[in-house]
Tab-separated table of C-alpha atoms in Angstrom:
chain	number	residue	atom	x	y	z
A	1	MET	CA	103.246	112.649	111.570
A	2	ASP	CA	104.997	109.307	111.352
A	3	PRO	CA	105.231	106.681	114.226
A	4	VAL	CA	109.277	107.312	114.154
A	5	THR	CA	109.171	110.902	115.043
A	6	HIS	CA	106.283	110.262	117.417
A	7	ALA	CA	108.236	107.446	119.172
A	8	ALA	CA	111.767	109.492	119.218
A	9	SER	CA	109.813	112.504	120.530
A	10	GLY	CA	108.976	110.562	123.744
A	11	ALA	CA	112.350	109.036	123.904
A	12	VAL	CA	114.000	112.594	123.858
A	13	ALA	CA	111.437	113.993	126.365
A	14	MET	CA	112.434	111.113	129.098
A	15	LEU	CA	115.954	111.733	128.321
A	16	ALA	CA	115.696	115.675	128.729
A	17	LEU	CA	114.839	115.280	132.471
A	18	PRO	CA	118.179	115.453	134.727
A	19	HIS	CA	115.707	113.564	137.374
A	20	ARG	CA	114.170	110.220	136.118
A	21	PRO	CA	113.426	106.751	137.371
A	22	ALA	CA	116.588	104.577	137.271
A	23	THR	CA	114.878	101.799	135.037
A	24	ARG	CA	115.642	100.670	131.647
A	25	TRP	CA	112.028	100.672	131.147
A	26	ALA	CA	112.081	104.782	131.305
A	27	VAL	CA	112.792	105.260	127.701
A	28	PRO	CA	110.810	102.993	125.932
A	29	LEU	CA	107.570	103.297	128.117
A	30	ALA	CA	108.140	107.260	127.406
A	31	ALA	CA	108.284	106.431	123.645
A	32	LEU	CA	105.268	104.307	123.922
A	33	ALA	CA	103.243	106.959	125.460
A	34	ALA	CA	104.171	109.157	122.712
A	35	ALA	CA	102.811	106.933	119.900
A	36	ALA	CA	99.960	105.379	122.088
A	37	PRO	CA	97.253	107.998	120.707
A	38	ASP	CA	97.513	105.898	117.356
A	39	VAL	CA	96.050	103.030	119.132
A	40	ASP	CA	92.469	104.446	117.252
A	41	VAL	CA	93.811	102.595	114.073
A	42	LEU	CA	93.196	99.110	115.365
A	43	LEU	CA	89.745	100.217	115.967
A	44	ALA	CA	88.917	101.105	112.634
A	45	HIS	CA	87.777	98.341	110.364
A	46	THR	CA	86.147	100.040	107.659
A	47	PRO	CA	86.978	103.397	105.493
A	48	LEU	CA	83.946	105.564	107.512
A	49	GLN	CA	85.539	104.070	110.913
A	50	PHE	CA	89.024	105.119	109.858
A	51	LEU	CA	88.096	108.775	108.963
A	52	LEU	CA	85.617	109.009	112.318
A	53	LEU	CA	88.033	107.233	114.786
A	54	HIS	CA	91.902	107.988	113.565
A	55	ARG	CA	93.065	111.163	114.726
A	56	GLY	CA	89.613	111.575	116.776
A	57	LEU	CA	88.728	110.688	120.468
A	58	THR	CA	92.362	109.389	121.054
A	59	HIS	CA	93.789	112.770	119.994
A	60	SER	CA	91.162	114.906	121.973
A	61	LEU	CA	92.574	117.528	124.409
A	62	PHE	CA	89.702	116.438	126.463
A	63	PHE	CA	90.591	112.920	126.453
A	64	ALA	CA	94.416	113.370	127.166
A	65	PRO	CA	94.075	113.122	130.652
A	66	VAL	CA	92.350	109.604	130.599
A	67	LEU	CA	94.496	108.139	128.169
A	68	GLY	CA	97.513	109.365	130.303
A	69	LEU	CA	96.018	107.636	133.294
A	70	ALA	CA	95.813	104.394	131.244
A	71	LEU	CA	99.309	104.751	130.332
A	72	THR	CA	100.294	105.450	134.215
A	73	LEU	CA	98.680	102.000	135.142
A	74	LEU	CA	101.163	100.254	132.004
A	75	ALA	CA	104.062	102.440	133.460
A	76	ARG	CA	104.136	100.629	136.608
A	77	PRO	CA	108.399	100.619	136.514
A	78	LEU	CA	108.249	104.303	136.949
A	79	TRP	CA	106.287	104.674	140.108
A	80	LYS	CA	106.955	101.162	141.776
A	81	THR	CA	108.798	101.697	144.966
A	82	ALA	CA	111.676	99.036	144.471
A	83	THR	CA	112.814	101.426	141.436
A	84	PRO	CA	115.769	103.855	142.572
A	85	GLY	CA	114.457	107.258	141.746
A	86	HIS	CA	111.050	106.190	141.217
A	87	TRP	CA	108.451	108.796	140.808
A	88	ARG	CA	105.096	109.274	142.666
A	89	PRO	CA	102.058	108.068	140.323
A	90	ALA	CA	100.825	111.802	140.135
A	91	PRO	CA	103.730	112.990	138.311
A	92	VAL	CA	103.945	109.865	136.034
A	93	TRP	CA	100.077	110.794	135.159
A	94	LEU	CA	101.297	114.191	134.233
A	95	PHE	CA	104.161	113.028	132.255
A	96	MET	CA	101.999	110.456	130.285
A	97	THR	CA	99.478	113.095	129.425
A	98	CYS	CA	101.996	115.285	128.462
A	99	MET	CA	103.329	112.697	126.136
A	100	VAL	CA	99.702	112.480	124.874
A	101	LEU	CA	99.871	116.128	124.297
A	102	LEU	CA	103.097	116.245	122.212
A	103	HIS	CA	101.677	113.417	119.886
A	104	ILE	CA	98.600	115.695	119.525
A	105	TRP	CA	100.646	118.591	118.558
A	106	LEU	CA	102.964	116.666	116.219
A	107	ASP	CA	99.758	115.611	114.413
A	108	CYS	CA	98.272	119.080	114.458
A	109	ILE	CA	101.152	120.760	112.666
A	110	THR	CA	100.713	118.528	109.381
A	111	THR	CA	98.080	118.757	106.947
A	112	TYR	CA	95.725	115.606	107.724
A	113	GLY	CA	93.850	117.366	110.442
A	114	THR	CA	93.334	116.177	113.971
A	115	MET	CA	90.020	116.576	115.834
A	116	ILE	CA	91.410	117.832	118.983
A	117	PHE	CA	87.829	118.988	120.611
A	118	VAL	CA	86.015	115.759	120.203
A	119	PRO	CA	83.296	115.220	121.490
A	120	PHE	CA	82.511	118.963	121.576
A	121	SER	CA	83.443	119.455	117.835
A	122	HIS	CA	84.597	117.369	115.071
A	123	LEU	CA	86.807	120.361	113.684
A	124	ARG	CA	90.060	119.101	112.027
A	125	VAL	CA	92.613	121.270	112.919
A	126	ARG	CA	95.612	121.310	110.466
A	127	LEU	CA	98.414	123.865	110.682
A	128	ASN	CA	100.107	123.024	107.273
A	129	ALA	CA	103.355	123.502	108.987
A	130	VAL	CA	105.188	120.202	107.963
A	131	PHE	CA	105.393	117.618	105.445
A	132	ILE	CA	103.823	114.200	106.630
A	133	ILE	CA	107.093	112.637	107.090
A	134	ASP	CA	109.708	115.443	107.717
A	135	LEU	CA	113.195	114.255	107.492
A	136	LEU	CA	114.606	118.066	108.808
A	137	LEU	CA	112.353	117.802	112.101
A	138	THR	CA	113.113	113.884	112.936
A	139	LEU	CA	116.851	113.620	111.938
A	140	PRO	CA	117.883	115.667	114.679
A	141	LEU	CA	116.108	113.585	117.150
A	142	LEU	CA	117.474	110.800	116.132
A	143	LEU	CA	120.867	112.075	116.314
A	144	ALA	CA	120.769	113.417	119.651
A	145	LEU	CA	119.066	110.353	120.791
A	146	TRP	CA	122.693	108.317	119.527
A	147	ARG	CA	125.133	110.828	120.244
A	148	TRP	CA	123.664	112.581	123.543
A	149	ARG	CA	121.501	110.534	125.575
A	150	ASP	CA	123.645	110.978	128.975
A	151	ARG	CA	123.431	114.756	128.434
A	152	TRP	CA	119.901	115.953	129.432
A	153	TRP	CA	120.523	119.777	128.405
A	154	ARG	CA	121.450	118.474	124.998
A	155	MET	CA	118.268	116.362	124.721
A	156	LEU	CA	116.234	119.527	125.925
A	157	LEU	CA	117.752	121.381	122.921
A	158	ALA	CA	116.231	118.260	120.943
A	159	LEU	CA	112.951	118.723	122.704
A	160	VAL	CA	112.574	122.351	122.148
A	161	TRP	CA	113.304	121.743	118.152
A	162	LEU	CA	109.883	119.711	118.095
A	163	PHE	CA	108.232	123.561	118.661
A	164	VAL	CA	110.854	126.014	117.289
A	165	TYR	CA	110.992	124.320	113.691
A	166	PRO	CA	107.013	123.784	113.326
A	167	LEU	CA	106.479	127.273	114.342
A	168	ALA	CA	108.924	128.479	111.890
A	169	GLY	CA	107.127	126.533	109.379
A	170	LEU	CA	103.794	127.836	110.764
A	171	SER	CA	105.001	131.613	110.411
A	172	LEU	CA	106.674	130.619	106.430
A	173	ASN	CA	103.134	129.443	105.645
A	174	SER	CA	101.722	132.822	106.476
A	175	TRP	CA	103.688	134.816	104.323
A	176	HIS	CA	103.797	132.497	101.565
A	177	THR	CA	99.888	132.764	101.518
A	178	ALA	CA	99.888	136.743	101.823
A	179	GLN	CA	102.359	136.586	99.096
A	180	VAL	CA	100.467	134.343	96.598
A	181	GLU	CA	97.319	136.093	97.168
A	182	ASP	CA	98.567	139.472	96.394
A	183	LEU	CA	100.190	138.111	93.530
A	184	LEU	CA	96.748	136.167	92.152
A	185	ALA	CA	95.009	139.753	92.897
A	186	ALA	CA	97.593	141.529	90.846
A	187	GLN	CA	96.668	139.176	88.000
A	188	GLY	CA	93.383	139.897	88.263
A	189	LYS	CA	92.139	136.332	89.179
A	190	THR	CA	89.041	135.484	91.247
A	191	VAL	CA	90.126	133.648	93.866
A	192	ARG	CA	87.894	132.137	96.374
A	193	GLN	CA	90.460	130.128	98.749
A	194	VAL	CA	94.476	129.973	98.967
A	195	THR	CA	95.999	127.034	100.750
A	196	VAL	CA	99.592	126.635	101.125
A	197	LEU	CA	100.932	123.203	102.004
A	198	PRO	CA	104.138	121.976	103.039
A	199	ASP	CA	105.819	120.050	100.438
A	200	ALA	CA	108.715	117.216	100.935
A	201	PHE	CA	111.636	119.409	102.839
A	202	ALA	CA	109.818	122.434	103.616
A	203	PRO	CA	110.625	124.992	104.339
A	204	PHE	CA	112.447	124.947	100.877
A	205	PHE	CA	109.588	123.465	99.051
A	206	TRP	CA	105.998	124.114	99.247
A	207	ARG	CA	102.805	123.612	97.527
A	208	VAL	CA	99.652	126.042	96.953
A	209	LEU	CA	95.998	125.011	96.198
A	210	TYR	CA	93.672	127.895	95.018
A	211	GLU	CA	90.154	127.750	93.605
A	212	GLU	CA	89.271	130.556	90.890
A	213	GLU	CA	86.137	131.253	89.559
A	214	SER	CA	86.226	131.113	85.456
A	215	PRO	CA	84.016	131.039	82.739
A	216	GLN	CA	83.865	127.152	82.682
A	217	GLY	CA	82.985	127.329	86.475
A	218	MET	CA	84.847	126.648	89.674
A	219	LEU	CA	88.611	125.348	88.789
A	220	VAL	CA	91.365	124.441	91.675
A	221	HIS	CA	94.965	124.994	90.681
A	222	LEU	CA	97.948	123.394	91.761
A	223	ARG	CA	101.797	124.712	91.770
A	224	GLY	CA	104.848	124.151	93.533
A	225	LEU	CA	106.662	127.238	95.510
A	226	ASP	CA	110.215	127.706	96.438
A	227	ALA	CA	111.882	128.955	99.788
A	228	LEU	CA	111.129	132.614	98.970
A	229	GLY	CA	107.336	131.944	97.804
A	230	ARG	CA	107.807	131.960	93.963
A	231	PHE	CA	105.975	129.700	91.642
A	232	ARG	CA	108.336	126.920	90.717
A	233	THR	CA	106.313	124.683	88.695
A	234	ALA	CA	103.269	124.691	85.737
A	235	GLU	CA	99.921	124.756	87.200
A	236	SER	CA	97.743	121.877	87.025
A	237	VAL	CA	94.338	122.762	86.946
A	238	SER	CA	91.187	120.504	87.948
A	239	PRO	CA	87.362	121.029	88.350
A	240	ALA	CA	86.242	121.943	91.350
A	241	ALA	CA	83.612	119.943	93.242
A	242	SER	CA	80.450	122.153	93.061
A	243	PRO	CA	79.371	123.051	96.884
A	244	ARG	CA	75.639	122.296	95.872
A	245	LEU	CA	76.791	118.927	94.409
A	246	LEU	CA	78.729	118.249	98.050
A	247	ASP	CA	76.081	119.548	99.858
A	248	ALA	CA	73.338	117.060	98.090
A	249	LEU	CA	75.718	114.067	98.477
A	250	ALA	CA	76.254	115.188	102.370
A	251	ARG	CA	72.554	115.029	102.899
A	252	GLN	CA	72.274	111.626	101.245
A	253	SER	CA	74.740	109.795	102.731
A	254	VAL	CA	77.180	109.596	106.312
A	255	ALA	CA	80.131	108.640	104.518
A	256	ALA	CA	79.978	111.655	101.748
A	257	ARG	CA	79.417	113.969	105.012
A	258	ALA	CA	82.500	112.562	106.760
A	259	PHE	CA	84.790	112.518	103.622
A	260	PHE	CA	83.768	116.020	102.554
A	261	ASP	CA	84.468	117.647	106.253
A	262	PHE	CA	88.254	115.805	105.716
A	263	ALA	CA	88.872	117.007	102.475
A	264	ILE	CA	90.322	120.439	101.176
A	265	LEU	CA	89.116	122.208	98.057
A	266	PRO	CA	87.858	118.433	96.747
A	267	VAL	CA	87.852	118.130	93.051
A	268	VAL	CA	85.840	115.480	90.765
A	269	ARG	CA	86.365	113.533	87.822
A	270	PRO	CA	84.699	110.421	86.497
A	271	VAL	CA	85.599	107.022	87.859
A	272	PRO	CA	87.884	105.378	86.568
A	273	PRO	CA	87.226	102.395	84.639
A	274	ALA	CA	88.993	99.891	86.844
A	275	GLU	CA	87.075	100.943	89.584
A	276	LEU	CA	83.534	100.957	87.963
A	277	PRO	CA	80.671	98.737	89.772
A	278	THR	CA	80.384	95.212	87.960
A	279	SER	CA	76.867	94.606	89.432
A	280	PRO	CA	74.115	95.677	87.146
A	281	GLU	CA	72.949	99.205	86.930
A	282	ALA	CA	70.426	100.355	89.786
A	283	VAL	CA	68.466	102.110	87.558
A	284	GLY	CA	66.699	101.990	84.104
A	285	THR	CA	69.240	104.771	82.390
A	286	ALA	CA	73.103	104.854	82.856
A	287	PRO	CA	73.582	106.695	86.199
A	288	VAL	CA	76.309	109.358	86.488
A	289	ARG	CA	79.630	107.739	88.330
A	290	LEU	CA	82.060	110.434	89.934
A	291	MET	CA	85.512	110.316	92.008
A	292	ILE	CA	85.819	112.828	94.488
A	293	TYR	CA	89.300	113.580	96.417
A	294	ASP	CA	91.730	116.478	97.165
A	295	LEU	CA	95.146	117.106	95.978
A	296	ARG	CA	96.718	117.760	99.335
A	297	PHE	CA	98.518	114.411	99.492
A	298	GLY	CA	101.491	114.766	96.670
A	299	SER	CA	104.758	116.197	96.237
A	300	SER	CA	105.487	118.849	93.495
A	301	LEU	CA	109.066	117.315	93.375
A	302	GLY	CA	109.562	114.693	90.419
A	303	TRP	CA	111.938	112.213	92.407
A	304	VAL	CA	109.349	112.485	95.617
A	305	ARG	CA	106.677	111.665	93.349
A	306	GLU	CA	108.804	108.852	92.095
A	307	ILE	CA	109.248	107.272	95.673
A	308	MET	CA	105.868	107.898	96.435
A	309	ASN	CA	104.768	105.727	93.500
A	310	HIS	CA	106.627	102.939	94.588
A	311	ARG	CA	104.671	102.499	97.878
A	312	PRO	CA	102.521	99.505	98.230
A	313	ASN	CA	99.108	99.963	96.481
A	314	ALA	CA	100.345	103.443	95.268
A	315	ASP	CA	97.110	105.501	94.300
A	316	ILE	CA	95.271	108.590	95.136
A	317	PRO	CA	95.206	108.198	98.974
A	318	PHE	CA	91.729	108.930	99.701
A	319	LYS	CA	88.568	109.350	97.601
A	320	TYR	CA	84.980	108.984	97.026
A	321	LEU	CA	83.060	107.585	94.431
A	322	ALA	CA	79.475	108.061	93.828
A	323	GLU	CA	76.828	106.731	91.532
A	324	VAL	CA	74.119	109.179	91.216
A	325	ASP	CA	70.536	109.282	89.521
A	326	CYS	CA	70.065	112.540	87.817
A	327	VAL	CA	66.817	114.468	87.467
A	328	ARG	CA	68.818	116.363	84.679
A	329	ARG	CA	72.020	115.020	83.243
A	330	ALA	CA	74.758	117.053	81.584
A	331	ALA	CA	78.635	116.182	80.645
A	332	LEU	CA	80.971	116.366	83.151
A	333	SER	CA	81.900	120.172	83.270
A	334	ALA	CA	84.676	122.100	84.986
A	335	ASP	CA	82.188	123.293	87.602
A	336	ALA	CA	81.154	119.638	88.501
A	337	GLU	CA	77.581	120.188	87.968
A	338	MET	CA	76.937	116.731	87.362
A	339	CYS	CA	73.194	116.973	87.919
A	340	ALA	CA	70.480	118.734	89.190
A	341	ALA	CA	68.790	117.210	92.291
A	342	PRO	CA	71.456	114.128	92.367
A	343	HIS	CA	69.938	111.096	93.752
A	344	LEU	CA	72.597	108.931	95.587
A	345	LEU	CA	72.110	105.093	94.521
A	346	ARG	CA	75.481	103.540	95.538
A	347	GLU	CA	79.054	105.016	96.834
A	348	ARG	CA	82.528	103.779	97.662
A	349	LEU	CA	85.226	104.754	99.621
A	350	ARG	CA	88.766	103.807	98.891
A	351	PHE	CA	91.747	104.328	101.042
A	352	SER	CA	94.740	102.912	99.050
A	353	ASP	CA	97.319	103.486	101.816
A	354	SER	CA	95.665	101.860	104.594
A	355	ARG	CA	94.249	99.062	102.436
A	356	GLN	CA	90.676	99.974	103.331
A	357	ASP	CA	87.944	99.703	100.805
A	358	SER	CA	84.024	99.932	101.394
A	359	LEU	CA	83.136	98.711	97.624
A	360	TRP	CA	80.122	99.709	96.213
A	361	ARG	CA	77.245	99.898	98.249
A	362	ALA	CA	73.991	101.601	99.379
A	363	PRO	CA	74.495	104.823	101.296
A	364	ARG	CA	74.060	104.969	105.015
A	365	ARG	CA	71.729	107.997	105.648
A	366	PRO	CA	72.143	110.413	108.017
A	367	GLY	CA	70.436	110.514	111.140
A	368	PRO	CA	70.480	111.246	114.942
A	369	ALA	CA	73.620	109.131	116.848
A	370	PRO	CA	72.831	106.826	119.621
A	371	TRP	CA	74.905	107.424	122.788
A	372	PRO	CA	77.868	106.582	122.671
A	373	LEU	CA	78.386	106.943	119.256
A	374	TRP	CA	77.582	110.805	119.245
A	375	LEU	CA	81.161	110.544	121.867
A	376	VAL	CA	83.433	109.441	118.709
A	377	GLY	CA	81.534	110.646	115.786
A	378	LEU	CA	80.128	106.854	114.406
A	379	TYR	CA	77.300	108.302	112.952
């Protein structure tokens, strides 16, 4: 979720309390607490660190009380005895922890994926209920902050909206998924996985990804849906990244394993000419170079795509590029069976929006992680 929504949610939560410390710092501190878990981006200096740290430890349910304690120490105006109506430290800690949990909730309802069970699991929770920037979620909060700051019960309604609206989106997602599955089954298609994603201005627009088995191999289909779950755009088809290929690369690279855990129904393409390595080839024969990414970050609305194309460094937001040597090489086919027993020579992670780029380099081989790197997933 975007920083504006996070900060606004904290401000609304503080103003929804009928009794709060009478200090001008109360609302800014609440907004800061609700946005605080995203401090993890300041610790990520490489694409791999960005994958493993962002929405990781600082977004963990188990770490939330610790982060809440740190925020309590920073929020001294709320528990300072000189502040009229001051809280005791324990209620401040409880409020700050709740703000961290509110942040985690707002991240979980998007499509990115949040590792809320770190350090016990690096499973990414993505509920696919709202778009990454959802004006129908954010504008009511901003309106409440503008018009009803002194009416706590109206602010409470705005706070409830942070749960009612995403839950409605989650219900619609489940309904659309069932509809699409029934429709594809009626068409006689052999579909492995159906994933419905919120589009801009969901719940009115949605996108669906599904993987289909075809004579050419596995294909990933992408189509837009309307509010009633009907297809509203022509489908685009991309070759699916073969599970065998993904598994072979993941066994040879920490970065590949982290990226494939992050991706949803990854697809494969040849590396664009502009991103080919400029250094000499690592083997005598020409290696195969491929680009793996997923289709979740986008829109089926033309005008939204036009806006997204004008963002700085507009490109596929997250992609993994690999240079492999093959025991047996074949032309790029729909099922992405690039070669048998691929040997990973070089790789590259490129995240355009965050300007993270590892450039072409030898892979870091998986191995046991030393403490405390295992705690945050840096292995």
